PDB file of C-alpha atoms and ligand atoms in Angstrom:
ATOM      1  CA  MET K 240      -2.744  25.823   1.843  1.00 51.00           C
ATOM      2  CA  ASP K 241      -4.787  28.927   1.213  1.00 67.00           C
ATOM      3  CA  GLN K 242      -7.856  27.220   2.618  1.00 88.00           C
ATOM      4  CA  ARG K 243      -9.387  29.243   5.427  1.00 97.00           C
ATOM      5  CA  PRO K 244      -9.821  27.110   8.562  1.00 98.00           C
ATOM      6  CA  PHE K 245     -13.272  26.938  10.136  1.00 98.00           C
ATOM      7  CA  ILE K 246     -13.207  28.554  13.576  1.00 98.00           C
ATOM      8  CA  GLY K 247     -16.248  27.706  15.677  1.00 98.00           C
ATOM      9  CA  ILE K 248     -17.476  30.522  17.902  1.00 98.00           C
ATOM     10  CA  THR K 249     -19.818  29.881  20.818  1.00 98.00           C
ATOM     11  CA  PRO K 250     -22.685  32.354  21.253  1.00 98.00           C
ATOM     12  CA  SER K 251     -24.667  33.556  24.238  1.00 97.00           C
ATOM     13  CA  GLN K 252     -28.354  32.819  24.311  1.00 96.00           C
ATOM     14  CA  GLU K 253     -31.554  34.383  25.531  1.00 94.00           C
ATOM     15  CA  LEU K 254     -33.770  31.735  27.063  1.00 88.00           C
ATOM     16  CA  ASP K 255     -37.116  33.468  26.974  1.00 87.00           C
ATOM     17  CA  GLN K 256     -40.248  32.682  24.947  1.00 86.00           C
ATOM     18  CA  SER K 257     -38.333  33.079  21.728  1.00 91.00           C
ATOM     19  CA  PRO K 258     -34.952  31.414  22.439  1.00 90.00           C
ATOM     20  CA  THR K 259     -32.226  33.254  20.538  1.00 96.00           C
ATOM     21  CA  TYR K 260     -28.476  32.863  20.012  1.00 97.00           C
ATOM     22  CA  LYS K 261     -26.546  36.101  20.373  1.00 97.00           C
ATOM     23  CA  LEU K 262     -22.997  36.975  19.379  1.00 98.00           C
ATOM     24  CA  ASN K 263     -21.162  40.269  19.089  1.00 97.00           C
ATOM     25  CA  SER K 264     -20.255  40.311  15.403  1.00 98.00           C
ATOM     26  CA  LEU K 265     -16.791  41.736  16.147  1.00 98.00           C
ATOM     27  CA  TYR K 266     -15.632  38.206  17.088  1.00 98.00           C
ATOM     28  CA  ALA K 267     -16.523  36.867  13.651  1.00 98.00           C
ATOM     29  CA  GLN K 268     -15.027  39.881  11.904  1.00 98.00           C
ATOM     30  CA  ALA K 269     -11.773  39.407  13.835  1.00 98.00           C
ATOM     31  CA  ILE K 270     -11.567  35.785  12.634  1.00 98.00           C
ATOM     32  CA  VAL K 271     -12.196  36.845   9.027  1.00 98.00           C
ATOM     33  CA  GLU K 272      -9.505  39.514   9.341  1.00 97.00           C
ATOM     34  CA  ALA K 273      -7.094  36.867  10.653  1.00 98.00           C
ATOM     35  CA  GLY K 274      -7.718  34.597   7.643  1.00 97.00           C
ATOM     36  CA  GLY K 275     -10.164  32.166   9.213  1.00 98.00           C
ATOM     37  CA  LEU K 276     -13.741  31.275   8.382  1.00 98.00           C
ATOM     38  CA  PRO K 277     -15.940  31.903  11.434  1.00 98.00           C
ATOM     39  CA  ILE K 278     -18.922  29.718  12.136  1.00 98.00           C
ATOM     40  CA  ILE K 279     -21.356  30.272  14.987  1.00 98.00           C
ATOM     41  CA  LEU K 280     -21.996  27.061  16.901  1.00 98.00           C
ATOM     42  CA  PRO K 281     -25.490  26.194  18.161  1.00 98.00           C
ATOM     43  CA  VAL K 282     -25.674  25.409  21.903  1.00 98.00           C
ATOM     44  CA  LEU K 283     -26.457  21.704  21.465  1.00 98.00           C
ATOM     45  CA  GLN K 284     -26.990  19.339  24.387  1.00 97.00           C
ATOM     46  CA  GLU K 285     -26.067  15.917  22.998  1.00 98.00           C
ATOM     47  CA  LYS K 286     -22.455  14.799  23.279  1.00 98.00           C
ATOM     48  CA  LYS K 287     -22.505  13.058  19.894  1.00 98.00           C
ATOM     49  CA  LEU K 288     -23.749  16.181  18.154  1.00 98.00           C
ATOM     50  CA  ILE K 289     -21.233  18.395  19.929  1.00 98.00           C
ATOM     51  CA  GLU K 290     -18.513  16.005  18.813  1.00 98.00           C
ATOM     52  CA  GLY K 291     -19.815  16.318  15.271  1.00 98.00           C
ATOM     53  CA  LEU K 292     -19.534  20.097  15.473  1.00 98.00           C
ATOM     54  CA  ILE K 293     -15.973  19.984  16.801  1.00 98.00           C
ATOM     55  CA  ASN K 294     -14.998  17.433  14.133  1.00 98.00           C
ATOM     56  CA  GLY K 295     -15.978  20.033  11.560  1.00 97.00           C
ATOM     57  CA  ILE K 296     -13.888  22.931  12.865  1.00 98.00           C
ATOM     58  CA  LYS K 297     -10.144  23.569  13.117  1.00 98.00           C
ATOM     59  CA  GLY K 298     -10.240  25.902  16.095  1.00 98.00           C
ATOM     60  CA  LEU K 299     -12.583  26.974  18.882  1.00 98.00           C
ATOM     61  CA  LEU K 300     -13.319  30.475  20.153  1.00 98.00           C
ATOM     62  CA  LEU K 301     -15.231  30.649  23.436  1.00 98.00           C
ATOM     63  CA  SER K 302     -16.850  34.068  23.615  1.00 98.00           C
ATOM     64  CA  GLY K 303     -17.749  36.202  26.618  1.00 98.00           C
ATOM     65  CA  GLY K 304     -21.019  35.935  28.470  1.00 97.00           C
ATOM     66  CA  VAL K 305     -22.779  35.129  31.723  1.00 98.00           C
ATOM     67  CA  ASP K 306     -21.272  33.508  34.824  1.00 98.00           C
ATOM     68  CA  VAL K 307     -20.407  29.814  35.096  1.00 98.00           C
ATOM     69  CA  ASN K 308     -22.591  27.749  37.451  1.00 98.00           C
ATOM     70  CA  PRO K 309     -20.520  27.536  40.676  1.00 98.00           C
ATOM     71  CA  LEU K 310     -21.719  23.983  41.403  1.00 98.00           C
ATOM     72  CA  LEU K 311     -19.515  22.983  38.460  1.00 98.00           C
ATOM     73  CA  PHE K 312     -16.469  23.964  40.524  1.00 98.00           C
ATOM     74  CA  LYS K 313     -17.950  22.638  43.767  1.00 97.00           C
ATOM     75  CA  GLU K 314     -19.003  25.956  45.298  1.00 98.00           C
ATOM     76  CA  GLU K 315     -22.403  27.172  46.410  1.00 98.00           C
ATOM     77  CA  PRO K 316     -23.693  30.362  44.717  1.00 97.00           C
ATOM     78  CA  HIS K 317     -22.396  33.610  46.207  1.00 97.00           C
ATOM     79  CA  PRO K 318     -25.142  36.298  46.563  1.00 97.00           C
ATOM     80  CA  LYS K 319     -23.215  38.514  44.112  1.00 97.00           C
ATOM     81  CA  MET K 320     -23.021  35.830  41.441  1.00 95.00           C
ATOM     82  CA  GLY K 321     -24.739  36.903  38.227  1.00 96.00           C
ATOM     83  CA  ARG K 322     -26.963  35.192  35.691  1.00 95.00           C
ATOM     84  CA  ILE K 323     -26.030  31.651  34.599  1.00 96.00           C
ATOM     85  CA  ASP K 324     -26.921  29.474  31.604  1.00 97.00           C
ATOM     86  CA  PRO K 325     -26.707  25.738  32.408  1.00 97.00           C
ATOM     87  CA  TYR K 326     -27.163  24.780  28.733  1.00 97.00           C
ATOM     88  CA  ARG K 327     -24.275  26.917  27.622  1.00 98.00           C
ATOM     89  CA  ASP K 328     -22.119  25.603  30.489  1.00 98.00           C
ATOM     90  CA  PHE K 329     -22.734  22.018  29.392  1.00 98.00           C
ATOM     91  CA  PHE K 330     -22.161  22.768  25.721  1.00 98.00           C
ATOM     92  CA  GLU K 331     -18.935  24.711  26.174  1.00 98.00           C
ATOM     93  CA  LEU K 332     -17.402  22.351  28.726  1.00 98.00           C
ATOM     94  CA  GLU K 333     -18.067  19.406  26.385  1.00 98.00           C
ATOM     95  CA  ALA K 334     -16.855  21.312  23.334  1.00 98.00           C
ATOM     96  CA  LEU K 335     -13.612  22.225  25.067  1.00 98.00           C
ATOM     97  CA  GLN K 336     -12.960  18.658  26.276  1.00 97.00           C
ATOM     98  CA  ILE K 337     -13.458  17.345  22.751  1.00 98.00           C
ATOM     99  CA  ALA K 338     -11.275  20.069  21.207  1.00 97.00           C
ATOM    100  CA  LEU K 339      -8.606  19.312  23.791  1.00 96.00           C
ATOM    101  CA  ALA K 340      -8.766  15.576  23.049  1.00 96.00           C
ATOM    102  CA  GLN K 341      -8.460  16.327  19.328  1.00 96.00           C
ATOM    103  CA  GLY K 342      -5.543  18.709  19.881  1.00 96.00           C
ATOM    104  CA  LYS K 343      -7.449  21.609  18.367  1.00 97.00           C
ATOM    105  CA  PRO K 344      -6.559  25.148  19.460  1.00 98.00           C
ATOM    106  CA  CYS K 345      -8.902  27.122  21.683  1.00 98.00           C
ATOM    107  CA  LEU K 346      -9.018  30.769  22.658  1.00 98.00           C
ATOM    108  CA  GLY K 347     -11.367  31.707  25.500  1.00 98.00           C
ATOM    109  CA  ILE K 348     -12.338  35.305  26.077  1.00 98.00           C
ATOM    110  CA  CYS K 349     -13.616  36.536  29.466  1.00 98.00           C
ATOM    111  CA  ARG K 350     -16.250  33.900  30.345  1.00 98.00           C
ATOM    112  CA  GLY K 351     -14.361  31.658  27.888  1.00 98.00           C
ATOM    113  CA  CYS K 352     -11.238  31.980  30.037  1.00 98.00           C
ATOM    114  CA  GLN K 353     -13.246  30.871  33.044  1.00 98.00           C
ATOM    115  CA  VAL K 354     -14.817  27.982  31.125  1.00 98.00           C
ATOM    116  CA  ILE K 355     -11.339  26.682  30.219  1.00 98.00           C
ATOM    117  CA  ASN K 356     -10.285  26.869  33.854  1.00 98.00           C
ATOM    118  CA  VAL K 357     -13.405  25.081  35.136  1.00 98.00           C
ATOM    119  CA  ALA K 358     -13.159  22.427  32.401  1.00 98.00           C
ATOM    120  CA  LEU K 359      -9.717  21.550  33.742  1.00 97.00           C
ATOM    121  CA  GLY K 360     -10.817  21.427  37.368  1.00 98.00           C
ATOM    122  CA  GLY K 361     -10.072  25.019  38.395  1.00 98.00           C
ATOM    123  CA  THR K 362     -12.228  27.394  40.423  1.00 98.00           C
ATOM    124  CA  ILE K 363     -13.649  30.891  39.942  1.00 98.00           C
ATOM    125  CA  ILE K 364     -13.843  34.013  42.108  1.00 98.00           C
ATOM    126  CA  GLN K 365     -17.630  34.501  41.997  1.00 98.00           C
ATOM    127  CA  ASP K 366     -17.453  38.257  42.592  1.00 98.00           C
ATOM    128  CA  ILE K 367     -14.118  40.066  42.705  1.00 98.00           C
ATOM    129  CA  PRO K 368     -15.196  43.125  44.794  1.00 97.00           C
ATOM    130  CA  ALA K 369     -16.940  40.891  47.364  1.00 97.00           C
ATOM    131  CA  GLU K 370     -14.344  38.132  47.598  1.00 97.00           C
ATOM    132  CA  LYS K 371     -11.177  40.167  47.036  1.00 97.00           C
ATOM    133  CA  PRO K 372     -11.672  43.565  48.677  1.00 96.00           C
ATOM    134  CA  GLY K 373      -9.071  46.168  47.743  1.00 96.00           C
ATOM    135  CA  THR K 374      -8.715  45.038  44.143  1.00 97.00           C
ATOM    136  CA  LEU K 375      -8.909  47.516  41.280  1.00 97.00           C
ATOM    137  CA  LYS K 376     -11.983  48.220  39.134  1.00 97.00           C
ATOM    138  CA  HIS K 377     -12.361  45.253  36.780  1.00 97.00           C
ATOM    139  CA  TYR K 378     -15.790  46.242  35.506  1.00 97.00           C
ATOM    140  CA  GLN K 379     -14.977  49.464  33.733  1.00 97.00           C
ATOM    141  CA  GLU K 380     -17.532  52.103  32.862  1.00 97.00           C
ATOM    142  CA  ALA K 381     -15.317  53.579  30.150  1.00 97.00           C
ATOM    143  CA  PRO K 382     -16.176  52.758  26.498  1.00 96.00           C
ATOM    144  CA  TYR K 383     -15.587  49.148  25.400  1.00 96.00           C
ATOM    145  CA  TRP K 384     -12.673  50.059  23.167  1.00 95.00           C
ATOM    146  CA  HIS K 385     -10.854  52.043  25.854  1.00 97.00           C
ATOM    147  CA  PRO K 386      -8.211  50.124  27.856  1.00 97.00           C
ATOM    148  CA  THR K 387      -8.353  51.027  31.572  1.00 98.00           C
ATOM    149  CA  HIS K 388      -5.933  48.867  33.587  1.00 98.00           C
ATOM    150  CA  THR K 389      -2.472  47.474  33.090  1.00 98.00           C
ATOM    151  CA  ILE K 390      -1.395  43.846  33.051  1.00 98.00           C
ATOM    152  CA  GLN K 391       1.991  42.201  33.438  1.00 98.00           C
ATOM    153  CA  ILE K 392       2.658  39.273  31.128  1.00 98.00           C
ATOM    154  CA  GLU K 393       4.741  36.314  32.275  1.00 98.00           C
ATOM    155  CA  GLU K 394       8.161  35.874  30.778  1.00 97.00           C
ATOM    156  CA  ASP K 395       8.508  33.091  28.188  1.00 95.00           C
ATOM    157  CA  SER K 396       4.755  32.517  28.046  1.00 97.00           C
ATOM    158  CA  LEU K 397       2.950  31.796  24.790  1.00 97.00           C
ATOM    159  CA  LEU K 398       1.106  35.073  25.413  1.00 98.00           C
ATOM    160  CA  GLU K 399       4.345  37.077  25.590  1.00 98.00           C
ATOM    161  CA  GLY K 400       5.297  35.721  22.169  1.00 97.00           C
ATOM    162  CA  ILE K 401       1.943  36.708  20.694  1.00 97.00           C
ATOM    163  CA  LEU K 402       1.683  40.179  22.234  1.00 97.00           C
ATOM    164  CA  LYS K 403       5.422  40.822  21.801  1.00 96.00           C
ATOM    165  CA  GLY K 404       5.892  42.446  25.159  1.00 95.00           C
ATOM    166  CA  ARG K 405       5.371  42.049  28.875  1.00 97.00           C
ATOM    167  CA  LYS K 406       3.208  45.029  29.711  1.00 97.00           C
ATOM    168  CA  ARG K 407      -0.117  46.107  28.225  1.00 97.00           C
ATOM    169  CA  THR K 408      -3.183  48.146  29.081  1.00 98.00           C
ATOM    170  CA  VAL K 409      -6.443  46.273  28.587  1.00 98.00           C
ATOM    171  CA  ASN K 410     -10.173  46.859  28.728  1.00 98.00           C
ATOM    172  CA  SER K 411     -11.935  45.064  31.557  1.00 98.00           C
ATOM    173  CA  PHE K 412     -15.543  43.888  31.878  1.00 98.00           C
ATOM    174  CA  HIS K 413     -15.465  41.092  34.421  1.00 97.00           C
ATOM    175  CA  HIS K 414     -16.709  40.784  37.968  1.00 98.00           C
ATOM    176  CA  GLN K 415     -15.441  37.221  38.196  1.00 98.00           C
ATOM    177  CA  GLY K 416     -11.963  35.795  37.743  1.00 98.00           C
ATOM    178  CA  VAL K 417      -9.836  32.665  37.850  1.00 98.00           C
ATOM    179  CA  LYS K 418      -9.190  31.538  41.465  1.00 98.00           C
ATOM    180  CA  ASP K 419      -7.379  28.196  41.625  1.00 98.00           C
ATOM    181  CA  LEU K 420      -5.844  27.173  38.316  1.00 98.00           C
ATOM    182  CA  GLY K 421      -7.028  24.012  36.599  1.00 98.00           C
ATOM    183  CA  ARG K 422      -4.825  21.043  35.676  1.00 97.00           C
ATOM    184  CA  ASP K 423      -1.825  21.858  33.471  1.00 97.00           C
ATOM    185  CA  LEU K 424      -2.763  25.542  33.337  1.00 98.00           C
ATOM    186  CA  LYS K 425      -0.536  28.432  34.318  1.00 98.00           C
ATOM    187  CA  GLY K 426      -1.241  32.123  34.787  1.00 98.00           C
ATOM    188  CA  SER K 427       0.281  34.045  31.877  1.00 98.00           C
ATOM    189  CA  ALA K 428      -0.800  37.610  32.787  1.00 98.00           C
ATOM    190  CA  TYR K 429      -1.740  39.380  36.016  1.00 98.00           C
ATOM    191  CA  ALA K 430      -3.319  42.715  36.933  1.00 98.00           C
ATOM    192  CA  PRO K 431      -1.380  44.837  39.472  1.00 98.00           C
ATOM    193  CA  ASP K 432      -3.782  43.597  42.196  1.00 98.00           C
ATOM    194  CA  GLY K 433      -2.875  39.965  41.516  1.00 98.00           C
ATOM    195  CA  ILE K 434      -6.052  39.051  39.609  1.00 98.00           C
ATOM    196  CA  ILE K 435      -5.245  36.528  36.873  1.00 98.00           C
ATOM    197  CA  GLU K 436      -5.792  38.166  33.465  1.00 98.00           C
ATOM    198  CA  ALA K 437      -4.706  35.278  31.209  1.00 98.00           C
ATOM    199  CA  ILE K 438      -4.109  31.541  31.426  1.00 98.00           C
ATOM    200  CA  GLU K 439      -2.513  29.048  29.083  1.00 98.00           C
ATOM    201  CA  HIS K 440      -1.877  25.330  28.888  1.00 97.00           C
ATOM    202  CA  GLU K 441       1.547  24.228  30.069  1.00 94.00           C
ATOM    203  CA  LYS K 442       1.879  21.609  27.345  1.00 88.00           C
ATOM    204  CA  ASP K 443       2.363  22.414  23.703  1.00 79.00           C
ATOM    205  CA  LEU K 444      -1.338  22.924  23.113  1.00 89.00           C
ATOM    206  CA  PHE K 445      -2.873  26.203  22.107  1.00 96.00           C
ATOM    207  CA  ILE K 446      -5.381  26.445  24.944  1.00 97.00           C
ATOM    208  CA  MET K 447      -5.456  30.047  26.052  1.00 98.00           C
ATOM    209  CA  GLY K 448      -7.833  32.163  28.103  1.00 98.00           C
ATOM    210  CA  ILE K 449      -7.774  35.920  28.398  1.00 98.00           C
ATOM    211  CA  GLN K 450      -9.881  37.961  30.740  1.00 98.00           C
ATOM    212  CA  TRP K 451     -10.092  41.154  28.697  1.00 98.00           C
ATOM    213  CA  HIS K 452     -11.910  41.833  25.399  1.00 98.00           C
ATOM    214  CA  PRO K 453      -9.648  41.992  22.317  1.00 98.00           C
ATOM    215  CA  GLU K 454     -12.728  41.803  20.066  1.00 98.00           C
ATOM    216  CA  HIS K 455     -13.294  45.460  20.949  1.00 98.00           C
ATOM    217  CA  LEU K 456      -9.646  46.405  20.424  1.00 97.00           C
ATOM    218  CA  TRP K 457      -8.356  44.584  17.322  1.00 96.00           C
ATOM    219  CA  GLN K 458      -9.396  47.358  14.948  1.00 96.00           C
ATOM    220  CA  LYS K 459      -7.260  49.785  16.953  1.00 95.00           C
ATOM    221  CA  GLU K 460      -4.182  47.812  17.993  1.00 95.00           C
ATOM    222  CA  GLU K 461      -1.980  45.106  16.498  1.00 95.00           C
ATOM    223  CA  ALA K 462      -1.523  43.181  19.742  1.00 96.00           C
ATOM    224  CA  SER K 463      -5.237  42.408  20.017  1.00 96.00           C
ATOM    225  CA  LYS K 464      -5.369  41.391  16.364  1.00 97.00           C
ATOM    226  CA  ALA K 465      -2.400  39.088  17.031  1.00 98.00           C
ATOM    227  CA  LEU K 466      -4.456  37.022  19.491  1.00 98.00           C
ATOM    228  CA  PHE K 467      -7.012  36.074  16.833  1.00 98.00           C
ATOM    229  CA  GLN K 468      -4.191  35.663  14.322  1.00 98.00           C
ATOM    230  CA  ALA K 469      -2.449  33.190  16.648  1.00 98.00           C
ATOM    231  CA  LEU K 470      -5.623  31.094  16.929  1.00 98.00           C
ATOM    232  CA  VAL K 471      -6.176  31.022  13.166  1.00 98.00           C
ATOM    233  CA  ASP K 472      -2.499  30.315  12.417  1.00 97.00           C
ATOM    234  CA  ARG K 473      -2.506  27.419  14.849  1.00 97.00           C
ATOM    235  CA  ALA K 474      -5.777  26.127  13.356  1.00 97.00           C
ATOM    236  CA  LYS K 475      -4.209  26.191   9.877  1.00 96.00           C
ATOM    237  CA  LYS K 476      -1.478  23.831  11.071  1.00 91.00           C
ATOM    238  CA  GLY K 477      -4.258  21.375  11.912  1.00 79.00           C
TER     239      GLY K 477
HETATM  240 MN1   MN O  64      -9.414  43.040  34.460  1.00 71.09          MN
END
């Protein structure tokens, strides 16, 4: 029972002359702190191999990163859309579908939240300031570890149970956001301007996306640590 569960973490990648995987090490440290064994997943492109990777882990952590290709949610690219990585899109969407089919828990952070939504047929706001004028500043220029805007958490959500409260202040580094929710997903936290800040699966699956960055906060606050703890605890149950 003391066995640490393998938690696969997806990295970003640089696709230049010397292709490189990149991951903020705070994600892996958070998983270690929570009692898991983090493992960085290579961005493979063959379904069979991706299935092999997911077979070997107990939980999946989709990290932050570049924008999701809008063609994947049947929209043309908005001029304010940022950089995309078609290889990472393919890998993460496959990985999530397999994890879902295997009933394995998944936590998606920032881009990861959007990947979960797109995987389940949802859509993305390609640029919040351009598409939703009047919204608050979601791409903060304050330090990473400094929370800048409030969120309201939905009553009786899985998230409320983890964070143990209905109001928090979070850091915010996103110019995109969840638009229409995917199948069986519900919004579990909202910014005061109505932007969705967290999503979760309606069924008894631990499939959760959050728009802020707890990897920069867990060393300072229990609630952010509790998110990684919830993923690892669920993974331990297998
Ligand atoms: Mn935000």
